[in-house]
CSV table of C-alpha atoms in Angstrom, one decimal:
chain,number,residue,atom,x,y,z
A,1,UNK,CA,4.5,19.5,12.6
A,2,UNK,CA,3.1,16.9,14.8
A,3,UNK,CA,0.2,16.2,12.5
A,4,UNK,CA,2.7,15.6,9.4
A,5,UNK,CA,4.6,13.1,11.3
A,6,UNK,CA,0.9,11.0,11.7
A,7,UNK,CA,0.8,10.7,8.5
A,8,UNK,CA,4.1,8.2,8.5
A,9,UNK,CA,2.3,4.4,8.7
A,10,UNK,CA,5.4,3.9,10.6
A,11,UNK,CA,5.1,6.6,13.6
A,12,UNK,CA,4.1,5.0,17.1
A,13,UNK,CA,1.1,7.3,18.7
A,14,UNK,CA,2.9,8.2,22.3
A,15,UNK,CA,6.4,7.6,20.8
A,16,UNK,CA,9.5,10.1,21.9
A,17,UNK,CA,10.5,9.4,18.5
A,18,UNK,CA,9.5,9.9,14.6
A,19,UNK,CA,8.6,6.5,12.2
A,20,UNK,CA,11.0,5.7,10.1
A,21,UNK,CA,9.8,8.2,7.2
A,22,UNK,CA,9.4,10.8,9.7
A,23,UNK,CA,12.4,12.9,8.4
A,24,UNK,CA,11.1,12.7,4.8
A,25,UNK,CA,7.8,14.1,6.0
A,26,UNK,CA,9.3,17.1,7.4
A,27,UNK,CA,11.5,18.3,4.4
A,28,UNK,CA,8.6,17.2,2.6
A,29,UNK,CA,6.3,19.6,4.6
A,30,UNK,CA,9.4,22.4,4.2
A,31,UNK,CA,9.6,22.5,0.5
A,32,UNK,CA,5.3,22.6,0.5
A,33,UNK,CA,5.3,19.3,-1.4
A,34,UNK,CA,3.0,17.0,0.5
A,35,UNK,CA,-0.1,19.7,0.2
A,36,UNK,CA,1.0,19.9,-3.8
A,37,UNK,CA,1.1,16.2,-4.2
A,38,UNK,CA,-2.1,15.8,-2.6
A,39,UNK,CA,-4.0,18.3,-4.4
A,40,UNK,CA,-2.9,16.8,-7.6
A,41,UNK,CA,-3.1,13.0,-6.9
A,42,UNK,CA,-5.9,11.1,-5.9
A,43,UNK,CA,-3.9,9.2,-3.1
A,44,UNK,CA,-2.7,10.2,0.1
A,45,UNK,CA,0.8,10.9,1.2
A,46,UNK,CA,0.7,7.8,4.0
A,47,UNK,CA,-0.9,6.2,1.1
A,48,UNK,CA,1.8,6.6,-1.1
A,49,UNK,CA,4.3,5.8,2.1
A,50,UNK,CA,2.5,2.2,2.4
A,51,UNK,CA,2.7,1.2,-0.7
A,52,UNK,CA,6.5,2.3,-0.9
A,53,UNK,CA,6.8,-0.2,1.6
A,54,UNK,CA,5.0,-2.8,-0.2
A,55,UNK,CA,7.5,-2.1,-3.1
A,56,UNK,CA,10.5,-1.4,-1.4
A,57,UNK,CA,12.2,-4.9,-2.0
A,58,UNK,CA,11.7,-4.2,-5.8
A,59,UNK,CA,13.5,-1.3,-5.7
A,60,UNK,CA,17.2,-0.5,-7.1
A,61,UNK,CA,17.4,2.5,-4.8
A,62,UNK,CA,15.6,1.8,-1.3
A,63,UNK,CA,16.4,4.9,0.0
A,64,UNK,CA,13.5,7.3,0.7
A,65,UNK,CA,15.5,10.3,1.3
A,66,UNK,CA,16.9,10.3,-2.0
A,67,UNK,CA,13.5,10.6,-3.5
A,68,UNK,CA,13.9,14.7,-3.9
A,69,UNK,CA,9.7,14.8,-3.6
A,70,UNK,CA,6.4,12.8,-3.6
A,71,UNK,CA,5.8,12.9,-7.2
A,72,UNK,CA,9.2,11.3,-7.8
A,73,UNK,CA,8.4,8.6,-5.0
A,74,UNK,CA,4.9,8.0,-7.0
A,75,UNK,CA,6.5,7.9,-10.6
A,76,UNK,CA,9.1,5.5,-9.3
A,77,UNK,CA,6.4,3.1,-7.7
A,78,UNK,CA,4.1,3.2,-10.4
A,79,UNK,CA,6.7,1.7,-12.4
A,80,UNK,CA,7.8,-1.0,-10.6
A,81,UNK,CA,6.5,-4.5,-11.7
A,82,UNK,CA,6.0,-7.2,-9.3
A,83,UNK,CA,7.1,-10.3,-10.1
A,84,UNK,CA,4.0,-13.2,-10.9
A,85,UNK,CA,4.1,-14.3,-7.2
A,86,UNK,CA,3.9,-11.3,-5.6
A,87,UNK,CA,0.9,-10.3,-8.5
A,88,UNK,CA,-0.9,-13.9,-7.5
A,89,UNK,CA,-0.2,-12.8,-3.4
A,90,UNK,CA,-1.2,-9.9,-3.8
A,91,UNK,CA,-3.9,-11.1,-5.5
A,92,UNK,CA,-4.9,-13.7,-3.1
A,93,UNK,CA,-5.1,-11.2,-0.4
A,94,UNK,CA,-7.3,-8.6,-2.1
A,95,UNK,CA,-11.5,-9.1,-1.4
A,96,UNK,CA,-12.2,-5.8,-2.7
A,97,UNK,CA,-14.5,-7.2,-5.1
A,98,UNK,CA,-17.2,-9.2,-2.7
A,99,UNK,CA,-19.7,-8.2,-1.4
A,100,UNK,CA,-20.6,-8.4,3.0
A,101,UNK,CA,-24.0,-9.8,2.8
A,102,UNK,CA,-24.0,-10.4,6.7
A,103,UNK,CA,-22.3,-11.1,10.2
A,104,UNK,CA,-23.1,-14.0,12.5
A,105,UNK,CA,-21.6,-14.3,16.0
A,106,UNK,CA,-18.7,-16.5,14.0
A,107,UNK,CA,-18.7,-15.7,10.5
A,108,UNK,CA,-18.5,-12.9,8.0
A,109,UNK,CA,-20.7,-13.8,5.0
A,110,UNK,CA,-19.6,-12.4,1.8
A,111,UNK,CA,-20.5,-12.9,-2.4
A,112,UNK,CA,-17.4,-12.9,-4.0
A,113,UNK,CA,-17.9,-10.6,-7.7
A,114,UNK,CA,-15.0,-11.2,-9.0
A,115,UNK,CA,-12.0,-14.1,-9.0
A,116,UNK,CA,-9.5,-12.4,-7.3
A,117,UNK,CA,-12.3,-11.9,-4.5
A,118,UNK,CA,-13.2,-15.9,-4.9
A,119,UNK,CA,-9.3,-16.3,-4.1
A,120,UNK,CA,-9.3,-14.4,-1.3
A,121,UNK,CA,-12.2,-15.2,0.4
A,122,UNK,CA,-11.8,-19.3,-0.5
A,123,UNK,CA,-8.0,-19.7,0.5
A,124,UNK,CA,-7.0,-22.4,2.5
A,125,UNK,CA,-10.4,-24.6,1.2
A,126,UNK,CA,-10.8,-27.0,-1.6
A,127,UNK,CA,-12.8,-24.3,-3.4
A,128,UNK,CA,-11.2,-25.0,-7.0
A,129,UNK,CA,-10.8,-20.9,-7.5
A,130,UNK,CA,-8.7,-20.9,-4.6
A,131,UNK,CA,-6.3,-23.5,-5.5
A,132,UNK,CA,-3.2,-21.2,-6.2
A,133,UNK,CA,-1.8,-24.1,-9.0
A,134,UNK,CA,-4.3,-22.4,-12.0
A,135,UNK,CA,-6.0,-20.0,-12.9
């Protein structure tokens, strides 16, 4: 049981106590759902738990324990919509599309591929891509 409550991003390695999903997990683990949500999804369950705190302040009901199982959790979040800040944060954050050309003793160097990348990557410079006024 002790390797289904590491896979709460919340749990504290060492801890006397579970993360705050922890609970969840276990009924989870009961009923057999986390090994049938991950054989059908192509994200894992501490996946899923991450972005359910990502999205929790979007939620009407931010209650995990009244999400019945994992498939319900993932229907619900894949229908939440963030609002245009959170989608330009979000996007800001994200440097999935560059590329790490090399490491110096100070610097990571990296070719951003795509804008969302240029955001990232140029955020807090003059860069004109990373000015969050325009697209």
């Amino acid at each position: 049981m002790l390797s289904v409550i590491r896979k709460d991003p919340t749990y504290q390695s060492g801890g006397t106590t579970t993360g705050d999903y922890g609970i969840w997990l276990l009924n989870q683990e009961l009923k057999d759902n986390i090994r049938k949500f991950e054989a059908t999804k192509d994200i894992s369950i501490t996946d899923l738990l991450n972005e359910f705190i990502k999205k929790k302040a979007n939620l009407a009901n931010k209650d995990l324990n009244s999400y019945k199982s994992p498939d319900e959790l993932y229907k619900i979040l894949s229908e939440v919509q963030l609002t245009d800040r959170q989608k330009e944060r979000k996007l800001r954050k994200d440097i999935s599309g560059a590329k790490h050309v090399g490491s110096t003793a100070n610097f990571d160097i990296y070719i951003p591929q795509t804008y969302e990348a240029s955001c990232a990557l140029g955020k807090g410079s003059g860069w004109c891509t990373s000015d969050s006024r325009t697209r």
